[in-house]
Coordinates of C-alpha atoms in Angstrom, one line a residue:
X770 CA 105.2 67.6 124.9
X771 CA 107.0 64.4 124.5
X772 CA 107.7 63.4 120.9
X773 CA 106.9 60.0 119.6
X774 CA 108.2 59.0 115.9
X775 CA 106.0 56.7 113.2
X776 CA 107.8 54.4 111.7
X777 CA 108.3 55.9 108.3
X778 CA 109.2 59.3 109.7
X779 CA 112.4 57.2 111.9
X780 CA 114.8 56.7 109.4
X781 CA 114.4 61.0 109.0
X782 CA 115.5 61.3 112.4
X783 CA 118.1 58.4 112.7
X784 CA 119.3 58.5 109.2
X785 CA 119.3 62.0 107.9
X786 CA 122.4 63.1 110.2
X787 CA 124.6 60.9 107.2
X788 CA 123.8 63.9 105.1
X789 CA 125.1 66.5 107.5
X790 CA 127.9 68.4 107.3
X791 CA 129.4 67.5 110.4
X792 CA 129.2 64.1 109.9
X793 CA 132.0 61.5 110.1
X794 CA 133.8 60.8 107.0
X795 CA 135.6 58.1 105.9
X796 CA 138.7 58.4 103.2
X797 CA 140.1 54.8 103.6
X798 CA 140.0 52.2 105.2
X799 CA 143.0 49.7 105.4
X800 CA 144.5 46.0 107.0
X801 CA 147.0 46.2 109.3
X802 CA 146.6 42.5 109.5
X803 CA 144.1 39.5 109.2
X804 CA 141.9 40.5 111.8
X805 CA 142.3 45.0 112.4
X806 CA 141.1 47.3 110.2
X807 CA 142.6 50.8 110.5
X808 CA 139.8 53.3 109.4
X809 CA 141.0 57.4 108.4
X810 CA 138.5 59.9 108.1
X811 CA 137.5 63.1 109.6
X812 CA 135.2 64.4 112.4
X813 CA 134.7 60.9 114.6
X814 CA 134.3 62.7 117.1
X815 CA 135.3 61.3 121.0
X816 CA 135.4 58.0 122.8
X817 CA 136.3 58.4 125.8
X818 CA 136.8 54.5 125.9
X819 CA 137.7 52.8 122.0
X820 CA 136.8 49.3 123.5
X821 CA 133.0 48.9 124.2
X822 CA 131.6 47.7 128.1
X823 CA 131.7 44.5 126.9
X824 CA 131.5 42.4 124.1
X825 CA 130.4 38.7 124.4
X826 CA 129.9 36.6 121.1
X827 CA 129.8 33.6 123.8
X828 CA 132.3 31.5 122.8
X829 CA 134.2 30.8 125.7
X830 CA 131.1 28.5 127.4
X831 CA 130.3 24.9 126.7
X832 CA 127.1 23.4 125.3
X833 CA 124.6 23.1 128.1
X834 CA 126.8 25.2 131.1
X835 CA 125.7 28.2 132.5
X836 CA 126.5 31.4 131.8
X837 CA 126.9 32.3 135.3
X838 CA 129.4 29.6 135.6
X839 CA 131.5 30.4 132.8
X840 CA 131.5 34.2 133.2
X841 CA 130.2 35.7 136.6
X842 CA 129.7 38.7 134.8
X843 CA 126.8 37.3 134.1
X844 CA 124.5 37.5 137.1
X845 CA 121.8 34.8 137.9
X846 CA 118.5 36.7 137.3
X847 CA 116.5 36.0 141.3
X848 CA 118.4 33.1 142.1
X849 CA 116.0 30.1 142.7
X850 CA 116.7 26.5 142.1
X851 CA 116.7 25.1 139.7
X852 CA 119.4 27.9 138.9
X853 CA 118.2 30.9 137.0
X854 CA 120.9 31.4 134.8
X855 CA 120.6 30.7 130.5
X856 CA 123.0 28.2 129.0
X857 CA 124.9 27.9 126.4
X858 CA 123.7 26.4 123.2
X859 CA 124.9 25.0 119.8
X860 CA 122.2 24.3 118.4
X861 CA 121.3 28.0 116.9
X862 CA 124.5 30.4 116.7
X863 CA 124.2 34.1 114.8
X864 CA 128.0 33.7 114.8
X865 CA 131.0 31.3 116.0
X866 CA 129.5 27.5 117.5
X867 CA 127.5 28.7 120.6
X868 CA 125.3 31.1 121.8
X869 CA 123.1 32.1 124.8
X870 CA 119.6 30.2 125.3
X871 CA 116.8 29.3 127.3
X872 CA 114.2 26.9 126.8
X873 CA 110.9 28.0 129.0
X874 CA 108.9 25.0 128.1
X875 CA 111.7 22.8 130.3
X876 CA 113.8 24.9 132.3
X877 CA 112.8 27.8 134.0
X878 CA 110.6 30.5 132.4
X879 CA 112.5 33.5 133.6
X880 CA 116.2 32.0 133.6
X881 CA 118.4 34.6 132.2
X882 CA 121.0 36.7 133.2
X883 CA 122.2 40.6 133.4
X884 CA 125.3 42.4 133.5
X885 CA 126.2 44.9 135.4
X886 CA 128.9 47.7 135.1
X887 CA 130.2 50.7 136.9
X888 CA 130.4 53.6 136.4
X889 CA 127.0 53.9 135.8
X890 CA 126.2 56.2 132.8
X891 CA 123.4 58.3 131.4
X892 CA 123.7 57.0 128.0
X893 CA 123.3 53.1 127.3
X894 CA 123.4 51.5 124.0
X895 CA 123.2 47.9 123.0
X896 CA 123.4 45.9 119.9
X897 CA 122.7 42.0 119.7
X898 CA 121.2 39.4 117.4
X899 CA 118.2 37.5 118.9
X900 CA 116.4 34.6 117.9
X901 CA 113.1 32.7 118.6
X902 CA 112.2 29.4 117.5
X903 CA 108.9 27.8 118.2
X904 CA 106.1 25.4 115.9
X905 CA 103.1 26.7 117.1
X906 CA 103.4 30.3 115.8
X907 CA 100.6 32.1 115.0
X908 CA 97.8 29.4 116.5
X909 CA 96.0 30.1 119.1
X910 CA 97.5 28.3 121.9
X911 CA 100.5 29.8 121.2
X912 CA 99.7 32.9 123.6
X913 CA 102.4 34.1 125.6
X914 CA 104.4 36.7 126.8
X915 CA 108.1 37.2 125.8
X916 CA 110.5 39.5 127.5
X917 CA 113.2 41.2 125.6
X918 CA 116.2 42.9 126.6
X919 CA 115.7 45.8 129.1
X920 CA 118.4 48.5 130.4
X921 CA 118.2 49.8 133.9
X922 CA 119.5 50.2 137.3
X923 CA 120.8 46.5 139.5
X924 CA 120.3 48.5 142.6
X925 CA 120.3 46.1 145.6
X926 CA 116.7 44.3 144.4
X927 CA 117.9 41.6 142.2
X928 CA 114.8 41.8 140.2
X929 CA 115.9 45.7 139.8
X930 CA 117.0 45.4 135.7
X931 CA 114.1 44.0 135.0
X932 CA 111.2 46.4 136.5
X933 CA 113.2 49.3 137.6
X934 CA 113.8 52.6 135.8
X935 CA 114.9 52.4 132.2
X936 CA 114.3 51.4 128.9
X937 CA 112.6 47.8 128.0
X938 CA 111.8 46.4 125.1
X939 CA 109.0 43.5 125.9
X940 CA 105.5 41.7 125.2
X941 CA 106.5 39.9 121.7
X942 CA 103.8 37.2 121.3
X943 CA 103.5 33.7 119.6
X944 CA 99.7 34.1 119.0
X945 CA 99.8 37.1 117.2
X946 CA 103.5 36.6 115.5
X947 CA 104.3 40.4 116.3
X948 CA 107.4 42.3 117.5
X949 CA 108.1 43.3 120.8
X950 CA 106.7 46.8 122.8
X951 CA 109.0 49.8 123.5
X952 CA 108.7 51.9 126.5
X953 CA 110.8 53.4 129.3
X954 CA 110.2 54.0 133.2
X955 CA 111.3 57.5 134.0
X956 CA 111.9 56.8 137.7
X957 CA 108.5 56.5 139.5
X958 CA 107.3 52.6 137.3
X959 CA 104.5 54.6 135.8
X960 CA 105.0 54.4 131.6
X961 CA 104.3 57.7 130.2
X962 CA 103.5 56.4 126.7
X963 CA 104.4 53.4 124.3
X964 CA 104.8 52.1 120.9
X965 CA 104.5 48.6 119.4
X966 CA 107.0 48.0 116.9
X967 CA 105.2 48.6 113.6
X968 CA 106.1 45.7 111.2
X969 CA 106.3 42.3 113.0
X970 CA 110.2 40.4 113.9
X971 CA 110.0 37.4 112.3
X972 CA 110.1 33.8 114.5
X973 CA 112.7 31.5 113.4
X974 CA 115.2 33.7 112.4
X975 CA 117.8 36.0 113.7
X976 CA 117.2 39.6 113.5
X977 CA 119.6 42.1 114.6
X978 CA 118.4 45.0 117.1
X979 CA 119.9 47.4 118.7
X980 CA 118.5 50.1 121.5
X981 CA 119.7 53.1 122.8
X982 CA 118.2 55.4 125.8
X983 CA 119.6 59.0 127.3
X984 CA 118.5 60.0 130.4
X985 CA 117.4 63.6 130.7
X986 CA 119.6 66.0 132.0
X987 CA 118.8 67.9 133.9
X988 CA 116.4 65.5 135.5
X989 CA 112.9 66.8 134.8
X990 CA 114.2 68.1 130.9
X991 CA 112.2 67.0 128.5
X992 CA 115.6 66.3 126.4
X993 CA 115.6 62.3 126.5
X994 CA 115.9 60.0 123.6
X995 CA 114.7 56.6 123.9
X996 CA 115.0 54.4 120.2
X997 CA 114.9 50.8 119.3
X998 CA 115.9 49.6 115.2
X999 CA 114.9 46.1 114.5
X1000 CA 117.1 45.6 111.7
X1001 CA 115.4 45.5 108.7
X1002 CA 112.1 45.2 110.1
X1003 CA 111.1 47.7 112.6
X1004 CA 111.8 51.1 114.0
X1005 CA 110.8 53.2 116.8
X1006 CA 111.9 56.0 118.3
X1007 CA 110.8 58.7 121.5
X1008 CA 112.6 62.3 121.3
X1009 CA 112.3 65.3 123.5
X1010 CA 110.6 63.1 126.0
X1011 CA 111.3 62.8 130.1
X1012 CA 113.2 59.9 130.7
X1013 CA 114.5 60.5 134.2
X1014 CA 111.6 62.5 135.9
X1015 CA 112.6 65.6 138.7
X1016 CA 113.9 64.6 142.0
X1017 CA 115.6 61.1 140.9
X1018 CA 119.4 60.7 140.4
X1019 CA 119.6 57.4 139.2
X1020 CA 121.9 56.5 136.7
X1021 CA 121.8 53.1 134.2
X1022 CA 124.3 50.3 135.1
X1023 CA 123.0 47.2 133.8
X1024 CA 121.4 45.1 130.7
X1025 CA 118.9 41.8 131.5
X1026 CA 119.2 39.1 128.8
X1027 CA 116.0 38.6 126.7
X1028 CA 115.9 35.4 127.1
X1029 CA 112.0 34.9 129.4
X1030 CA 109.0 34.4 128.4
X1031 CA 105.5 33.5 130.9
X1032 CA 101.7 32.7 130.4
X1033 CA 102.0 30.0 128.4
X1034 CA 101.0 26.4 128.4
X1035 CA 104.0 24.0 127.8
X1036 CA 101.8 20.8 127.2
X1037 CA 100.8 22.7 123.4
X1038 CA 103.6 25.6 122.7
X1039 CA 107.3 24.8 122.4
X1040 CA 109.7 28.0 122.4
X1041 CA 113.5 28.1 122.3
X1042 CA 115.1 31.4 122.2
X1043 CA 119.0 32.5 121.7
X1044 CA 120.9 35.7 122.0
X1045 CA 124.6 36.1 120.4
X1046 CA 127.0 38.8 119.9
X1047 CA 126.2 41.3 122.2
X1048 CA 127.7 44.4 122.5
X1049 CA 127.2 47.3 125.6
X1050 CA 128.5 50.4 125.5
X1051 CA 128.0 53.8 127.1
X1052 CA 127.7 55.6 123.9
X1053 CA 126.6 55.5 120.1
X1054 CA 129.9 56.1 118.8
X1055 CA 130.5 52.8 117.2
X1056 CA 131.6 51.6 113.3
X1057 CA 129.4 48.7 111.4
X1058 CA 129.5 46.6 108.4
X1059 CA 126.6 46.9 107.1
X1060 CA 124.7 45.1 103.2
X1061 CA 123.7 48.1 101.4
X1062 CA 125.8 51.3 100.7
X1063 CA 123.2 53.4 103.0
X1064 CA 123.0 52.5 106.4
X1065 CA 119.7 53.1 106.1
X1066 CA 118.9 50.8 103.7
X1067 CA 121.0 48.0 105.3
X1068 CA 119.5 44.8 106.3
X1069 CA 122.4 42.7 107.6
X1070 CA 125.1 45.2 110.0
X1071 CA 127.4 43.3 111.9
X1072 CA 129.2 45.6 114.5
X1073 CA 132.8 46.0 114.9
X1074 CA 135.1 46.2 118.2
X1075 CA 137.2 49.2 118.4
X1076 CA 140.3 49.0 120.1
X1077 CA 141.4 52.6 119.7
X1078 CA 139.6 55.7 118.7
X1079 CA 140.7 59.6 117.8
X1080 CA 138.9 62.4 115.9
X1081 CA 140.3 61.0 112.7
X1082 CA 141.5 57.2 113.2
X1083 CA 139.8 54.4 114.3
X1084 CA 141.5 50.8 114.7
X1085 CA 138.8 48.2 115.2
X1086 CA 138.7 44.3 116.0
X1087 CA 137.3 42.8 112.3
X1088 CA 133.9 40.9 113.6
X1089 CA 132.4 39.6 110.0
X1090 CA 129.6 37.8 111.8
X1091 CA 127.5 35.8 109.4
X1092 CA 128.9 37.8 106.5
X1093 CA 130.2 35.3 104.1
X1094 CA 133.8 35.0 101.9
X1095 CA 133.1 36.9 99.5
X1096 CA 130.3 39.2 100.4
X1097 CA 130.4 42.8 99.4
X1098 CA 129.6 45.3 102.4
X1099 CA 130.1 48.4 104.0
X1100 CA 131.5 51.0 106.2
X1101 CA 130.2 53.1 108.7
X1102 CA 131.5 55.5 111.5
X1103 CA 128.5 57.1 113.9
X1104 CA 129.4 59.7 115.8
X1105 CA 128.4 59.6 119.9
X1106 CA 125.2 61.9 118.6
X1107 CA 124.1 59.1 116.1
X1108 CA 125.5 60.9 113.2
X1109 CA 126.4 58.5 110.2
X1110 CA 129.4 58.3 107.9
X1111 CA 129.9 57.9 104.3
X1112 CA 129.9 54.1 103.6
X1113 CA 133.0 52.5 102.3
X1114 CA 133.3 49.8 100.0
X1115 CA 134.7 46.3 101.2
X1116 CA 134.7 42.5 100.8
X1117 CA 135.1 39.9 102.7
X1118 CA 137.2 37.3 101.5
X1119 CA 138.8 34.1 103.2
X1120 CA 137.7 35.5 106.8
X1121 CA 139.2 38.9 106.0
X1122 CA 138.1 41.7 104.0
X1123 CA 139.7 43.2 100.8
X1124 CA 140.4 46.9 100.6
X1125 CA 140.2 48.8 97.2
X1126 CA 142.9 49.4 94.8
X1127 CA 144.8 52.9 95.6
X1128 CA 143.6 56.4 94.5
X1129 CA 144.5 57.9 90.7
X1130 CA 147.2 60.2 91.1
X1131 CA 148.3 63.4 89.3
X1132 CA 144.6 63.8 88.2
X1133 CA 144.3 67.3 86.6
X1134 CA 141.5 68.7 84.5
X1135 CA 142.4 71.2 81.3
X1136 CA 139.5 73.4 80.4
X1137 CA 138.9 74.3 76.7
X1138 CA 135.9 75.4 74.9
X1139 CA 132.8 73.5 75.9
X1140 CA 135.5 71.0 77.0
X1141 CA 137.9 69.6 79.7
X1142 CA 140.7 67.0 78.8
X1143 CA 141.3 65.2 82.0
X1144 CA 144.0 63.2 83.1
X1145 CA 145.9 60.7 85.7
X1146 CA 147.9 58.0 86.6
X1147 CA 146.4 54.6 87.6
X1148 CA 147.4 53.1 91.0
X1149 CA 150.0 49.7 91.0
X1150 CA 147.8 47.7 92.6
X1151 CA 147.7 44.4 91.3
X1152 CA 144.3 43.6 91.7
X1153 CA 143.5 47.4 90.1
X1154 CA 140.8 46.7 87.2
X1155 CA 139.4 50.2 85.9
X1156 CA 138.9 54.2 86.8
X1157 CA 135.2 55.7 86.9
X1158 CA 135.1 59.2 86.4
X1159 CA 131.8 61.2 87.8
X1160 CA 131.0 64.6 87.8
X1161 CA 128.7 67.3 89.8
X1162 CA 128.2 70.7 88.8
X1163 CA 128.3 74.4 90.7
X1164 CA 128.3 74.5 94.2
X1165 CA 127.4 70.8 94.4
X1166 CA 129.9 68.8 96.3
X1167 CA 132.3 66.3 94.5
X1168 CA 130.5 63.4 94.1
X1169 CA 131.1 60.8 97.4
X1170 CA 130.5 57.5 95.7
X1171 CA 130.4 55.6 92.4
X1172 CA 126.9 56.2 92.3
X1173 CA 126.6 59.4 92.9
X1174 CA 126.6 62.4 90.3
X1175 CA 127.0 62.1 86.6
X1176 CA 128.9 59.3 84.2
X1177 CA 132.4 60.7 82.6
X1178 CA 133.7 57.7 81.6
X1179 CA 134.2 54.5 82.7
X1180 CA 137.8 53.0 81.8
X1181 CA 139.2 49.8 81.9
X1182 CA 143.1 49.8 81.7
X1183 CA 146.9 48.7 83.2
X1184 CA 147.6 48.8 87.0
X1185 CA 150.2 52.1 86.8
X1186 CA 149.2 52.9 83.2
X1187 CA 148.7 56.8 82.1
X1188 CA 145.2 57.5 81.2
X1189 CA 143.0 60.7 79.5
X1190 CA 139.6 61.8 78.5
X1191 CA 138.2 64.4 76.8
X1192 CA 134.6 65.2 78.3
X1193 CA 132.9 67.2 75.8
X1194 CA 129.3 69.1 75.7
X1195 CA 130.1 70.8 78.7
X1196 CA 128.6 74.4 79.3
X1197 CA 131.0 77.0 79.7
X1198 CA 131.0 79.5 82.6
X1199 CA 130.2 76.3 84.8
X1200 CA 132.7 75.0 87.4
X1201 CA 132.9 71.1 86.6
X1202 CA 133.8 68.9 90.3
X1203 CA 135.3 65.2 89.1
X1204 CA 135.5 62.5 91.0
X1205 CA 137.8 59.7 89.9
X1206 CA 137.2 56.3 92.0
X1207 CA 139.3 53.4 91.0
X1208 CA 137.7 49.5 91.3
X1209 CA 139.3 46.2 91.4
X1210 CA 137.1 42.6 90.2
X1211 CA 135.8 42.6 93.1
X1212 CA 133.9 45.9 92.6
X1213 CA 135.7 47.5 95.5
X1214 CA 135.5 51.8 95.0
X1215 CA 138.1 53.9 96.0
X1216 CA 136.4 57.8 96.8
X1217 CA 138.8 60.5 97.6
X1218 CA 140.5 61.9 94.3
X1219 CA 139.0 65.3 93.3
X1220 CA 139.5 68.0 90.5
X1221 CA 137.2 70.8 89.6
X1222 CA 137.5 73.2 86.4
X1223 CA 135.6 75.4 84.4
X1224 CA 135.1 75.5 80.7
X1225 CA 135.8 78.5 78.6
X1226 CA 135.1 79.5 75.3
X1227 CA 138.0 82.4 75.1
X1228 CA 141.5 80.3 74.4
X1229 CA 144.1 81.0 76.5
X1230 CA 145.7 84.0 75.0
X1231 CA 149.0 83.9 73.0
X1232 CA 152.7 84.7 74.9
X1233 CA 153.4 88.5 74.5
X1234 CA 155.7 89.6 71.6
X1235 CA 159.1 89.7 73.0
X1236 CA 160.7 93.3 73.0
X1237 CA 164.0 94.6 73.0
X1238 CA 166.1 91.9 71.4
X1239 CA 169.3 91.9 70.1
X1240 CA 170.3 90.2 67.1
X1241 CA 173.9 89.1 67.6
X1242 CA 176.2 87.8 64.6
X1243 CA 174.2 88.8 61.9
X1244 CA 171.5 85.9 63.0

């Protein structure tokens, strides 16, 4: 029986995979030069392309020109005349100066575009920032019917992206100020269930979502995923559910802008509504830069542009979106089965983002009686402000981050210096894991230098008693 997730049971299924085992991990994270990070970890897994589909933050248009005219990439959604193409605006931008926009009220209701891309794929994921301005929301002539983004097949209808097989995301209205509706047509237009988005997208304001659909294989398999995350706002997901029905072999090779909206009455509702930084790719393998050290926590992710990927290196295009200088963020690797990474610890600062000052080195842990006297050697950074030291216990793992486990000691010292503590009131027989993560001012955490040891209360015996010695000389 197809599966459909609550809200509050999403982040499990999303988020949990952070906690797994064989999840990406991250150990650094460094510039190469203003505008490319190089990212080294473990278990990214495989890309078969780094760069995505496409990108488009939509700053090579003009204000006012068409998208079709500027990038013919960008199909005219059923022609017509006027021409049913968006523009390009600068009035609202996520990012950059411009961004793509329709106005309903004064230029055609359904004037957007799509994109289409070959090969065509099973898997489909897209992340963009949308926006929807309007005066009248939440009254009662504000009724009408917004269309967001929708994934699907162009076929050889030019309405196919829109109403053809595939996931859409739709039905956001002014009246009622709540979020869009997601469902999915399996093949034969019939929708097999649905789900409203549970807390409303607010109007006025960007919001960050991203959507992702897998068509079942073998058709017929009830082994589809269809999922939508509102950032910050709203979640929804549909697993184990039919999303290409027995006897169709269609495959997904095209994205239709959000950017329509119908039943409405332009003479008492006003509605502008803007799209930027869009991103298409054929899998979920991507890296963010997200607000809070758990992705899911985060409310602002902005998402990066690889440029080349391997199981354990990723080099991506820096996109800092509408973080600002000086904004503390995050670090995240998922995996092409949605599996998220550790975070790592960054800031942005004068349009590029500081790294953390190097690991401690020579870190070594002496175990004494209810006791362990550890010790290291602080990195030369300059910007190097202090060592944290944090501790787990038995078979728990090191601790990952600076938040994570118990307090040692907190140190604040010289960039190179030589540093010890004694950490006392330890039980002995009980193996001790350290974790030693250096900062900088910025409060940038470095998170890969480990020791583990166990305290005893037998000292460590005496040298034997030398034997068979000669004295020579009469010494």
């Amino acid at each position: 029986m197809p599966r459909l997730i609550s809200l509050f049971s999403l982040c499990a299924v999303l988020f949990m995979a952070s906690n797994s085992i064989a999840s990406p991990m991250i150990s650094s994270a460094k510039f190469i030069n203003k505008t490319t990070i190089t990212i080294s970890g473990d278990k990214f897994g495989i890309k078969s392309s780094a760069k995505p589909i496409k990108f488009d933050n939509f700053e090579d248009g003009t204000n006012g020109a068409l998208l079709s005219a500027v990038d013919p990439s960008w199909h005219e959604y059923d022609g017509g005349s006027p021409p049913h193409s968006a523009a390009y605006s600068n009035v609202e931008k996520h990012s950059g100066s411009l961004s793509a926009y329709n106005d309903p009220v004064v230029r055609p209701r359904f004037a957007t575009n799509y994109f289409t891309f070959s090969p065509a794929t099973d898997t489909i994921f897209v992340s963009y920032w949308f926006k929807a301005v309007s005066t009248v929301v939440g009254s009662p002539d504000g009724y009408m019917v917004g269309k967001q983004i929708r994934l699907g097949v162009a076929g050889s209808a030019t309405n196919a992206p829109y109403s053809g097989p595939g996931l859409k995301l739709s039905d956001y209205r002014a009246n009622q100020a709540s979020g869009p509706k997601l469902f999915y047509n399996p093949g034969d237009g019939g929708i097999p269930e649905n789900q409203w988005i549970r807390t409303k997208i607010p109007w006025n304001k960007w919001v960050h979502i991203q959507v992702y659909e897998k068509l079942s294989n073998p058709a017929g398999t009830a082994n589809g995923t269809v999922w939508c995350d509102c950032v910050g706002y709203g979640k929804a997901v549909f697993t184990n559910v039919i999303t290409r029905k027995s006897g169709y072999k269609f495959k997904m090779d095209s994205v239709w802008l959000g950017l329509a909206a119908d039943n409405f009455n332009p003479a008492v509702f006003d509605l502008q509504v803007y799209i930027d930084d869009i991103y298409i790719d054929n899998t979920q393998a991507r890296v963010e830069i997200g607000d809070k050290d758990s992705y899911g926590d985060c409310t602002h992710r902005e998402i990066q542009i690889p440029t080349a990927w391997s199981g354990n290196s990723i080099t991506v295009r820096v996109n800092q979106g509408s973080f600002r200088s000086g904004d503390k963020a995050y670090l995240f690797v998922v995996d092409a089965n949605g599996d998220i990474s550790n975070s790592y610890p960054i800031t942005f600062g004068s349009g590029v983002i500081d790294n953390p000052p190097g690991d401690v080195t020579d870190f070594k842990a002496q175990p004494g009686d209810g006791q362990i006297v550890l010790s290291w050697v602080n990195p030369t950074d300059s910007d190097f402000k202090g060592t944290m030291i944090r501790y787990a216990t038995g078979n728990d793992p090191y601790p990952a981050t600076h938040t994570e486990g118990t307090l040692v000691c907190n140190r604040e010292t010289a960039p190179g210096s030589s540093d010890s503590f004694i950490a006392t009131g330890l039980e002995n027989g009980t193996k001790y894991n350290f974790s030693a993560f250096t900062y900088d001012e910025a409060g940038n955490y470095s998170e890969t230098a480990h020791v583990s040891a166990i305290p005893t209360s037998t000292p460590n015996p005496p040298p034997n008693t030398p034997t068979g010695l000669e004295i020579v000389g009469g010494h």
